[in-house]
Short mmCIF file of C-alpha atoms in Angstrom, two decimals:
data_model
loop_
_atom_site.label_atom_id
_atom_site.label_comp_id
_atom_site.label_asym_id
_atom_site.label_seq_id
_atom_site.Cartn_x
_atom_site.Cartn_y
_atom_site.Cartn_z
CA MET C 1 103.20 125.39 64.73
CA PRO C 2 102.97 122.12 66.70
CA ILE C 3 99.74 120.38 67.58
CA GLN C 4 99.17 120.61 71.32
CA LEU C 5 96.91 117.96 72.83
CA PHE C 6 95.63 118.54 76.37
CA LEU C 7 94.62 115.35 78.18
CA TYR C 8 93.26 116.99 81.31
CA ASP C 9 90.43 114.54 82.02
CA GLU C 10 89.68 110.86 82.31
CA ILE C 11 90.65 108.70 79.37
CA HIS C 12 86.99 108.22 78.53
CA SER C 13 85.22 106.46 75.70
CA GLY C 14 85.49 108.41 72.45
CA LEU C 15 88.66 110.29 73.38
CA ALA C 16 90.83 108.15 71.08
CA ALA C 17 88.72 109.09 68.08
CA THR C 18 89.15 112.77 68.93
CA VAL C 19 92.93 112.41 69.25
CA VAL C 20 93.21 110.51 65.95
CA ALA C 21 91.12 113.13 64.16
CA SER C 22 93.27 115.93 65.58
CA LEU C 23 96.47 114.24 64.41
CA ALA C 24 95.04 113.52 60.95
CA ALA C 25 94.13 117.19 60.50
CA GLN C 26 97.84 118.13 60.55
CA PRO C 27 99.78 115.06 59.43
CA ALA C 28 103.12 116.87 59.16
CA ALA C 29 103.01 118.97 62.32
CA ALA C 30 105.08 118.30 65.42
CA VAL C 31 103.04 117.06 68.39
CA GLU C 32 103.10 118.07 72.05
CA VAL C 33 100.95 116.27 74.62
CA ARG C 34 100.21 117.69 78.08
CA ILE C 35 98.81 115.28 80.65
CA ASN C 36 97.00 115.77 83.94
CA SER C 37 94.72 112.74 84.15
CA PRO C 38 93.69 110.01 86.62
CA GLY C 39 93.53 107.45 83.79
CA GLY C 40 90.51 105.55 82.57
CA ASN C 41 89.66 103.25 79.67
CA VAL C 42 92.62 101.03 78.78
CA HIS C 43 91.32 100.37 75.25
CA GLU C 44 91.20 104.10 74.54
CA ALA C 45 94.71 104.45 76.00
CA LEU C 46 96.10 101.71 73.77
CA THR C 47 94.63 103.40 70.70
CA ILE C 48 95.92 106.85 71.69
CA PHE C 49 99.38 105.39 72.40
CA ASN C 50 99.49 103.74 68.96
CA ALA C 51 98.32 106.94 67.25
CA LEU C 52 100.87 109.15 69.05
CA GLN C 53 104.01 107.02 69.00
CA PRO C 54 104.72 107.26 65.23
CA ARG C 55 104.54 111.05 65.52
CA GLN C 56 107.31 110.99 68.17
CA PRO C 57 105.64 113.60 70.39
CA THR C 58 107.07 115.50 73.31
CA VAL C 59 105.00 114.63 76.36
CA TYR C 60 104.67 116.93 79.38
CA ILE C 61 103.28 115.55 82.65
CA ASP C 62 101.88 118.76 84.11
CA GLY C 63 100.27 117.23 87.17
CA VAL C 64 99.29 113.56 87.43
CA ALA C 65 99.66 110.78 84.87
CA ALA C 66 97.98 107.85 86.56
CA SER C 67 96.85 104.44 85.36
CA ALA C 68 96.00 104.50 81.63
CA ALA C 69 97.27 108.10 81.37
CA SER C 70 100.75 106.96 82.42
CA TYR C 71 100.71 104.49 79.52
CA ILE C 72 99.85 107.27 77.05
CA ALA C 73 102.79 109.27 78.41
CA MET C 74 105.11 106.46 77.35
CA ALA C 75 104.36 107.28 73.68
CA GLY C 76 106.61 110.33 73.91
CA LYS C 77 109.97 110.41 72.20
CA ARG C 78 110.83 112.67 75.13
CA VAL C 79 108.83 112.75 78.36
CA ILE C 80 109.20 115.79 80.63
CA ALA C 81 107.66 115.82 84.11
CA ALA C 82 107.04 118.85 86.27
CA ALA C 83 109.08 118.70 89.47
CA ASN C 84 105.95 118.11 91.53
CA ALA C 85 104.27 115.75 89.07
CA LEU C 86 103.24 112.19 89.88
CA LEU C 87 103.09 109.04 87.77
CA MET C 88 101.23 105.87 88.74
CA VAL C 89 101.35 102.45 87.10
CA HIS C 90 99.21 99.44 87.90
CA ASN C 91 97.61 96.39 86.31
CA PRO C 92 94.41 96.75 84.26
CA LEU C 93 91.29 96.46 86.41
CA THR C 94 87.76 95.27 85.73
CA SER C 95 84.86 93.51 87.39
CA THR C 96 83.23 90.29 86.29
CA ALA C 97 80.38 88.02 87.33
CA GLY C 98 79.74 84.36 86.75
CA ASN C 99 81.17 81.00 87.66
CA SER C 100 84.80 80.17 88.32
CA ALA C 101 85.47 79.55 84.62
CA ALA C 102 84.29 83.06 83.77
CA HIS C 103 86.58 84.57 86.40
CA ARG C 104 89.57 82.55 85.20
CA GLU C 105 88.88 83.59 81.62
CA MET C 106 88.73 87.26 82.64
CA ALA C 107 91.99 86.89 84.59
CA GLU C 108 93.69 85.62 81.44
CA ILE C 109 92.25 88.53 79.44
CA LEU C 110 93.55 91.01 82.02
CA ASP C 111 97.01 89.42 81.82
CA LYS C 112 96.96 89.87 78.03
CA HIS C 113 96.06 93.54 78.48
CA ARG C 114 98.92 93.90 80.96
CA ASP C 115 101.35 92.30 78.50
CA ALA C 116 100.19 94.68 75.79
CA MET C 117 100.96 97.63 78.06
CA LEU C 118 104.38 96.30 79.05
CA ALA C 119 105.64 97.18 75.58
CA GLY C 120 104.97 100.86 76.26
CA TYR C 121 106.35 100.82 79.80
CA GLY C 122 109.40 99.12 78.35
CA ARG C 123 110.81 102.55 77.45
CA SER C 124 112.09 102.51 81.03
CA LYS C 125 114.51 99.69 80.09
CA LEU C 126 113.44 97.85 83.23
CA SER C 127 113.18 94.08 82.99
CA ARG C 128 109.80 92.44 82.46
CA GLU C 129 109.94 91.04 85.99
CA LYS C 130 110.59 94.46 87.55
CA LEU C 131 107.85 96.09 85.49
CA ILE C 132 105.34 93.44 86.50
CA ALA C 133 106.32 93.92 90.15
CA LEU C 134 105.68 97.68 89.84
CA LEU C 135 102.30 97.08 88.21
CA ASP C 136 101.30 94.43 90.75
CA ALA C 137 102.06 96.82 93.61
CA GLU C 138 100.19 99.81 92.06
CA THR C 139 103.25 102.04 92.27
CA TRP C 140 103.13 105.83 92.70
CA LEU C 141 106.27 107.66 91.59
CA ASN C 142 107.28 111.26 92.06
CA ALA C 143 109.21 113.00 89.28
CA GLU C 144 112.63 112.08 90.64
CA GLU C 145 111.67 108.40 91.03
CA ALA C 146 110.16 108.30 87.54
CA LEU C 147 113.35 109.83 86.13
CA ARG C 148 115.54 107.35 87.97
CA LEU C 149 113.52 104.39 86.66
CA GLY C 150 113.49 105.73 83.10
CA PHE C 151 109.79 106.53 82.72
CA VAL C 152 110.60 110.20 82.11
CA ASP C 153 113.62 111.86 80.53
CA GLU C 154 113.67 115.25 82.21
CA ILE C 155 112.29 117.16 85.18
CA ALA C 156 111.10 120.72 84.62
CA GLU C 157 109.95 123.43 86.97
CA PRO C 158 106.30 123.03 88.06
CA LEU C 159 103.90 124.71 85.66
CA LYS C 160 101.35 127.19 86.88
CA ILE C 161 98.67 125.19 85.07
CA ALA C 162 99.47 122.13 87.16
CA ALA C 163 98.94 124.07 90.34
CA HIS C 164 95.50 125.18 89.21
CA SER C 165 94.05 121.93 87.93
CA PRO C 166 90.31 121.39 88.46
CA ALA C 167 89.19 120.39 91.95
CA SER C 168 87.78 117.19 90.50
CA PHE C 169 88.85 115.53 87.27
CA ARG C 170 85.26 114.43 86.72
CA THR C 171 83.93 117.96 86.31
CA TYR C 172 85.77 118.67 83.04
CA HIS C 173 85.33 116.90 79.72
CA ASN C 174 87.44 117.32 76.62
CA THR C 175 85.70 118.22 73.37
CA PRO C 176 87.40 118.35 69.96
CA GLN C 177 87.55 122.15 70.18
CA GLU C 178 89.10 122.13 73.65
CA LEU C 179 91.49 119.30 72.92
CA LEU C 180 93.15 121.01 69.96
CA MET C 181 94.20 124.43 71.24
CA PRO C 182 96.34 127.03 69.43
CA GLN C 183 99.75 127.59 70.93
CA SER C 184 98.90 131.16 71.94
CA ASN C 185 96.37 129.83 74.48
CA THR C 186 98.73 127.37 76.15
CA PRO C 187 101.22 127.80 78.98
CA ALA C 188 104.89 128.27 78.23
CA ALA C 189 106.77 125.12 77.30
CA ALA C 190 108.06 123.22 80.27
CA GLY C 191 111.63 123.67 79.15
CA ALA C 192 111.38 127.46 78.91
CA ALA C 193 113.01 129.56 81.56
CA PRO C 194 110.39 130.41 84.19
CA SER C 195 109.80 133.99 85.16
CA SER C 196 110.89 135.16 88.57
CA ALA C 197 107.27 135.66 89.58
CA SER C 198 106.23 132.06 88.87
CA SER C 199 109.34 130.07 89.80
CA ALA C 200 108.94 128.03 92.96
CA PRO C 201 111.65 128.27 95.63
CA VAL C 202 113.44 125.09 96.61
CA ASP C 203 111.91 125.11 100.09
CA ALA C 204 108.41 125.40 98.59
CA LEU C 205 109.08 122.33 96.46
CA ALA C 206 110.26 120.44 99.52
CA GLN C 207 107.11 121.41 101.41
CA LEU C 208 104.95 120.32 98.49
CA ARG C 209 106.67 116.95 98.31
CA GLN C 210 106.26 116.48 102.05
CA ARG C 211 102.57 117.39 101.75
CA ASN C 212 102.13 114.86 98.94
CA GLU C 213 103.83 112.12 100.96
CA GLU C 214 101.59 112.86 103.96
CA ILE C 215 98.47 112.82 101.78
CA ARG C 216 99.46 109.49 100.22
CA SER C 217 100.09 108.03 103.67
CA MET C 218 96.71 109.27 104.92
CA ALA C 219 94.95 107.66 101.96
CA ALA C 220 96.81 104.34 102.02
CA ALA C 221 94.49 102.59 104.46
CA SER C 222 91.34 103.58 102.54
CA MET C 223 92.34 103.09 98.90
CA HIS C 224 90.05 100.06 98.63
CA HIS C 225 87.02 102.30 99.25
CA GLN C 226 85.35 103.47 96.06
CA GLY C 227 85.99 107.16 95.46
CA VAL C 228 89.05 107.53 97.72
CA PRO C 229 91.55 107.12 94.84
CA ASP C 230 89.75 109.98 93.04
CA LEU C 231 90.03 112.14 96.16
CA LEU C 232 93.75 111.33 96.34
CA ILE C 233 94.44 112.22 92.72
CA SER C 234 92.43 115.43 93.00
CA ALA C 235 94.33 116.51 96.12
CA LEU C 236 97.74 115.66 94.69
CA GLY C 237 96.94 117.77 91.64
CA ASP C 238 95.89 120.79 93.71
CA PRO C 239 98.64 122.18 95.99
CA ALA C 240 96.06 124.43 97.67
CA VAL C 241 94.59 121.38 99.47
CA SER C 242 96.16 120.97 102.91
CA THR C 243 96.67 117.62 104.59
CA GLN C 244 94.02 118.54 107.17
CA GLU C 245 91.51 119.40 104.46
CA PHE C 246 92.27 116.15 102.63
CA GLY C 247 91.75 114.16 105.83
CA GLN C 248 88.38 115.84 106.34
CA ARG C 249 87.39 115.04 102.75
CA VAL C 250 88.27 111.36 103.16
CA LEU C 251 86.47 111.06 106.49
CA ALA C 252 83.39 112.79 105.12
CA HIS C 253 83.45 110.50 102.08
CA LEU C 254 83.79 107.36 104.20
CA ALA C 255 81.00 108.55 106.50
CA ARG C 256 78.75 109.16 103.50
CA ASP C 257 79.47 106.06 101.45
CA SER C 258 80.01 103.47 104.15
CA GLY C 259 77.39 101.85 106.32
CA PRO C 260 78.51 103.01 109.76
CA LEU C 261 77.50 101.01 112.79
CA SER C 262 74.67 102.01 115.11
CA GLY C 263 72.73 104.57 113.21
CA GLY C 264 75.11 106.23 110.76
CA ALA C 265 77.77 108.91 110.87
CA ALA C 266 77.27 112.63 111.24
CA VAL C 267 79.35 115.47 109.84
CA ILE C 268 79.62 118.33 112.31
CA ALA C 269 78.84 121.75 110.86
CA GLY C 270 81.81 123.85 109.91
CA GLY C 271 83.79 121.04 108.33
CA ARG C 272 84.90 119.54 111.62
CA THR C 273 85.71 115.92 112.19
CA PRO C 274 82.87 113.45 111.57
CA SER C 275 81.65 111.75 114.72
CA ALA C 276 81.48 108.08 113.80
CA TYR C 277 79.19 105.82 115.81
CA PRO C 278 77.37 108.76 117.39
CA GLY C 279 74.44 107.04 119.04
CA GLY C 280 73.97 104.97 122.16
CA SER C 281 76.04 102.57 124.21
CA ARG C 282 75.98 100.01 121.43
CA GLY C 283 77.68 102.55 119.12
CA GLY C 284 80.38 103.13 121.74
CA ARG C 285 81.09 99.41 122.09
CA ASP C 286 81.28 99.03 118.32
CA LEU C 287 83.64 101.99 118.00
CA VAL C 288 85.92 100.57 120.70
CA ALA C 289 85.93 97.09 119.14
CA ALA C 290 86.40 98.28 115.55
CA ALA C 291 89.09 100.87 116.38
CA SER C 292 90.94 98.38 118.63
CA ASP C 293 91.10 95.85 115.81
CA LEU C 294 92.16 98.57 113.35
CA VAL C 295 95.09 99.68 115.54
CA ALA C 296 96.18 96.07 116.03
CA LEU C 297 95.97 95.23 112.32
CA ARG C 298 98.00 98.32 111.39
CA ALA C 299 100.74 97.10 113.74
CA GLY C 300 100.81 93.72 111.98
CA ILE C 301 98.93 91.84 114.71
CA GLN C 302 96.92 89.01 113.18
CA ILE C 303 93.26 88.93 114.21
CA GLU C 304 91.28 85.88 113.21
CA LYS C 305 87.90 87.63 112.96
CA PRO C 306 88.23 91.44 112.85
CA HIS C 307 85.20 93.46 113.88
CA ALA C 308 82.73 94.10 111.06
CA GLY C 309 83.19 97.86 111.48
CA VAL C 310 86.94 97.90 110.75
CA GLY C 311 86.21 98.97 107.18
CA ASP C 312 84.20 101.94 108.45
CA VAL C 313 87.12 103.31 110.48
CA SER C 314 89.97 102.19 108.21
CA GLY C 315 90.63 105.73 107.02
CA MET C 316 91.02 107.14 110.55
CA SER C 317 94.39 107.99 112.07
CA MET C 318 94.99 107.86 115.82
CA ILE C 319 94.27 111.60 115.94
CA ASP C 320 90.97 111.02 114.12
CA ILE C 321 90.04 108.25 116.57
CA MET C 322 90.73 110.56 119.50
CA ARG C 323 88.60 113.27 117.93
CA ALA C 324 85.76 110.82 117.37
CA CYS C 325 85.91 109.73 121.02
CA VAL C 326 85.88 113.34 122.21
CA ALA C 327 83.01 114.19 119.87
CA ARG C 328 81.03 111.18 121.13
CA GLY C 329 81.46 112.58 124.61
CA GLY C 330 79.74 115.78 123.51
CA ARG C 331 82.83 118.00 123.78
CA ASP C 332 83.97 120.58 121.22
CA LEU C 333 87.58 121.61 121.72
CA GLY C 334 87.45 124.22 118.98
CA ASP C 335 90.13 124.66 116.34
CA THR C 336 92.89 125.20 118.94
CA GLY C 337 92.27 121.87 120.61
CA ARG C 338 92.04 119.60 117.63
CA SER C 339 95.59 118.28 117.97
CA GLY C 340 98.42 118.13 120.48
CA SER C 341 98.33 117.52 124.21
CA SER C 342 94.93 119.15 124.73
CA LEU C 343 93.33 116.60 122.41
CA VAL C 344 95.14 113.73 124.15
CA ARG C 345 93.97 114.96 127.57
CA ALA C 346 90.39 115.21 126.35
CA ALA C 347 90.48 111.77 124.71
CA MET C 348 91.97 110.11 127.81
CA SER C 349 89.18 111.62 129.92
CA THR C 350 86.57 109.73 127.88
CA SER C 351 85.60 106.12 128.46
CA ASP C 352 86.06 105.07 124.81
CA PHE C 353 89.66 106.01 124.03
CA PRO C 354 91.32 104.39 127.08
CA ALA C 355 89.27 101.27 126.31
CA ILE C 356 90.55 101.31 122.71
CA LEU C 357 94.15 101.53 123.93
CA GLU C 358 93.59 98.81 126.52
CA ASN C 359 91.97 96.46 124.01
CA SER C 360 94.61 97.09 121.35
CA LEU C 361 97.54 96.59 123.67
CA GLY C 362 95.82 93.55 125.17
CA LYS C 363 95.50 92.00 121.71
CA ALA C 364 99.19 92.63 121.08
CA LEU C 365 100.15 91.11 124.43
CA ARG C 366 98.05 87.98 123.86
CA SER C 367 99.31 87.67 120.30
CA GLY C 368 102.92 87.72 121.45
CA PHE C 369 102.22 85.19 124.20
CA ALA C 370 100.38 82.82 121.85
CA THR C 371 102.94 82.93 119.05
CA GLU C 372 106.04 82.34 121.20
CA PRO C 373 107.15 78.69 120.73
CA ALA C 374 106.77 76.56 123.86
CA THR C 375 107.66 72.89 124.49
CA TYR C 376 106.78 72.53 128.15
CA ASN C 377 103.08 72.04 127.41
CA ALA C 378 103.87 68.53 126.16
CA TRP C 379 105.28 67.31 129.48
CA THR C 380 103.60 69.46 132.15
CA ARG C 381 100.12 70.05 133.48
CA LYS C 382 98.56 73.10 135.10
CA ILE C 383 97.06 73.31 138.60
CA ASN C 384 95.54 76.16 140.57
CA VAL C 385 96.92 77.50 143.85
CA PRO C 386 94.92 79.70 146.25
CA ASP C 387 97.58 82.32 147.18
CA PHE C 388 101.20 83.41 147.04
CA LYS C 389 102.30 81.36 150.08
CA PRO C 390 104.93 78.62 149.67
CA GLN C 391 103.38 75.42 148.34
CA SER C 392 104.44 71.77 148.40
CA ARG C 393 103.42 69.26 145.80
CA SER C 394 104.12 65.53 145.81
CA ILE C 395 105.53 64.27 142.57
CA LEU C 396 105.06 60.60 141.75
CA GLY C 397 108.09 58.65 140.66
CA SER C 398 108.29 56.71 137.44
CA ALA C 399 106.05 53.67 136.97
CA PRO C 400 107.76 50.28 136.67
CA ALA C 401 108.50 48.97 133.22
CA LEU C 402 105.92 46.55 131.83
CA LEU C 403 107.01 42.92 131.46
CA PRO C 404 105.77 40.31 128.98
CA VAL C 405 103.18 37.84 130.31
CA PRO C 406 103.35 34.33 128.77
CA GLU C 407 100.22 32.38 127.92
CA GLY C 408 98.66 31.22 131.18
CA GLY C 409 101.36 33.07 133.12
CA GLU C 410 100.99 35.37 136.07
CA TYR C 411 101.42 39.10 136.33
CA THR C 412 104.25 40.16 138.62
CA TYR C 413 104.33 43.07 141.04
CA GLY C 414 106.38 46.18 140.57
CA SER C 415 106.91 49.37 142.56
CA LEU C 416 106.96 53.06 141.79
CA ASP C 417 110.16 54.98 142.13
CA GLU C 418 110.45 56.99 145.29
CA ASP C 419 107.96 59.89 145.51
CA LYS C 420 109.34 63.37 145.87
CA SER C 421 107.98 66.53 147.47
CA LEU C 422 108.75 69.76 145.62
CA PRO C 423 108.39 73.18 147.27
CA TYR C 424 107.33 76.14 145.09
CA LYS C 425 105.33 79.34 145.19
CA VAL C 426 103.66 81.64 142.69
CA GLY C 427 105.34 84.98 141.93
CA LYS C 428 104.60 88.07 139.88
CA TYR C 429 106.71 89.20 136.95
CA GLY C 430 106.30 92.34 134.84
CA ARG C 431 107.73 95.51 133.34
CA ILE C 432 106.34 98.96 132.53
CA VAL C 433 106.71 100.67 129.15
CA ASN C 434 105.59 104.29 128.93
CA LEU C 435 103.12 105.26 126.21
CA THR C 436 103.92 108.93 125.62
CA TRP C 437 101.58 111.68 124.50
CA GLU C 438 104.03 112.47 121.71
CA ALA C 439 103.52 108.98 120.31
CA LEU C 440 99.76 109.48 120.27
CA VAL C 441 100.01 112.94 118.73
CA ASN C 442 102.43 111.65 116.08
CA ASP C 443 100.20 108.63 115.42
CA ASP C 444 103.16 106.36 116.25
CA LEU C 445 101.34 103.71 118.26
CA GLY C 446 102.74 100.91 116.08
CA ALA C 447 106.06 100.87 117.96
CA PHE C 448 104.27 100.42 121.28
CA MET C 449 102.07 97.70 119.83
CA ARG C 450 105.17 95.80 118.74
CA MET C 451 106.78 96.39 122.13
CA THR C 452 103.68 95.04 123.88
CA GLN C 453 103.68 92.01 121.59
CA ALA C 454 107.33 91.45 122.52
CA LEU C 455 106.37 91.64 126.21
CA GLY C 456 103.82 88.87 125.57
CA GLN C 457 106.59 86.78 124.07
CA ALA C 458 108.77 87.55 127.08
CA ALA C 459 105.95 86.38 129.37
CA ALA C 460 105.75 83.07 127.51
CA ARG C 461 109.52 82.62 127.83
CA ALA C 462 109.38 83.43 131.54
CA GLU C 463 106.64 80.84 132.03
CA GLY C 464 108.72 78.29 130.13
CA ASN C 465 111.77 79.02 132.28
#
C-alpha cells in the first residue's frame, strides 16, 4: 500500500519534519503526493523536495500548486495535473530592513535561493534563461500550458476533491495524523476511469477555464495588495465561486484594508458593490481624479504624478467605477440593473462618471499631443489673434550680415531685406469618435483611450503642417 501525502495547506514551518517522519515510517513503500496549496516557506519546500525525490513519487496536482508548492511538485518522477489545475512559479520573496548594504546582501541571498530552486524546475528541460524569465514574471500556468512546458507529464480529469477544496487555505492545518492517510480514505487515483456521475463534460471544462481566466484578469491590477493573491488562489480552487462573487470579495477586501479617501469605504448590505469615497464633495473630486488616472494608466498613458488614491481604486473595473458613481448618487438599481445599458444610463446621469471619462480622455489627448515630435517650435513663435477673421502679419526680412570692424575703423550701414505681409486666419480642425455603451459594458475603454491619444498626435501634426 503506497504512502499518500496530502499537502492541502500552506507549506508552513514544521511541515518538512512531518513529511520526513512519514516517509521514514515506511521506507520501502511507494509514495503518492497530492497537492492543493498556495505555497509558503521556501526552506520547508527545499527540504520536502529533497526528501521526496529519492523515493520517486507520483505527484497529483489536484487544485493549485503555487509558489513553493509548485517546487515540491517537481520532485515527482511523474507529475499528473487535473485538467482544471493551476501551477504558479515565481522568485523567492522576503522583506528586509536596513541600509543599502543589507538590501544588496538580501538580494544576493534571494538569487541563491532562486538558483537552488532552478534545479527542481529543470525537469521541464527549459533553458536557465527561460526558467528565470518565467520566475521573474510570476507565471501562472493552466494544466495544458504546464504540460506543454514540461512541468507536468499528464493531464487527468478534474478530481471531485479539487472542486471542494476549503474556502480559504488558511483555515486548515495538516497534522501528522491527517497528512498520512490510509488509501481507503482518499479519492480515486487521478488516472482511474471516472464514473459517469462525476466526469465533467467538455463544455463544463471550457466554462471553468473561461471563469478562471476572467478571475485572473480581475485580480491582475490588485495583486500588489496584501491578501488579494490569497483571494485569487482560494477562488481558483473553488469552482463554486462566480466571477461576480470574486469581484465583490476583492472590492470588499480593498475597502477594508486600504485607506480610502475622504472618510473610508462602506459595504452596502446584501453583498452589493462597495461605495468608495462615499462622503462629501471632496470625496467626489478624489474619486474622479483617482479613477481618471487609473483608466489612463491602464491604457498605457504615462502620468507623472498619479493621484494618491489610485491604489484604492486599482482593483475596480469600468463596471465597478460606474456602480460606485451610481451608489454615490444615492441610487440602487437592484440586481437587474447592475450591468448592461441600464447601468451605463444611470452612470452617465451622474456628475462623477462623465467627469471621469472627460478627464481620462483629456489626459490621453494631451499625452498624444505632447509626445508627437515637432520641429517647428525651434523656428517659430506664437501670437494671439482675437477672432476667426482673416489676419495680416508683417514679416521682417533677414538682417544684413555682420562685417568685421578694424581697430579704429567705422561701422558701416546695412539694410534689411524687403519686408513681407502674410495673410492668414485661424481655423478649426477636429473629428468625432463614438464611445459606445458596449465598450463601457465590456470594460473596453483602452481602445478609445489609445484612439484619443492618436487624435492628440494628429492635432500636433496638423499644427506642424
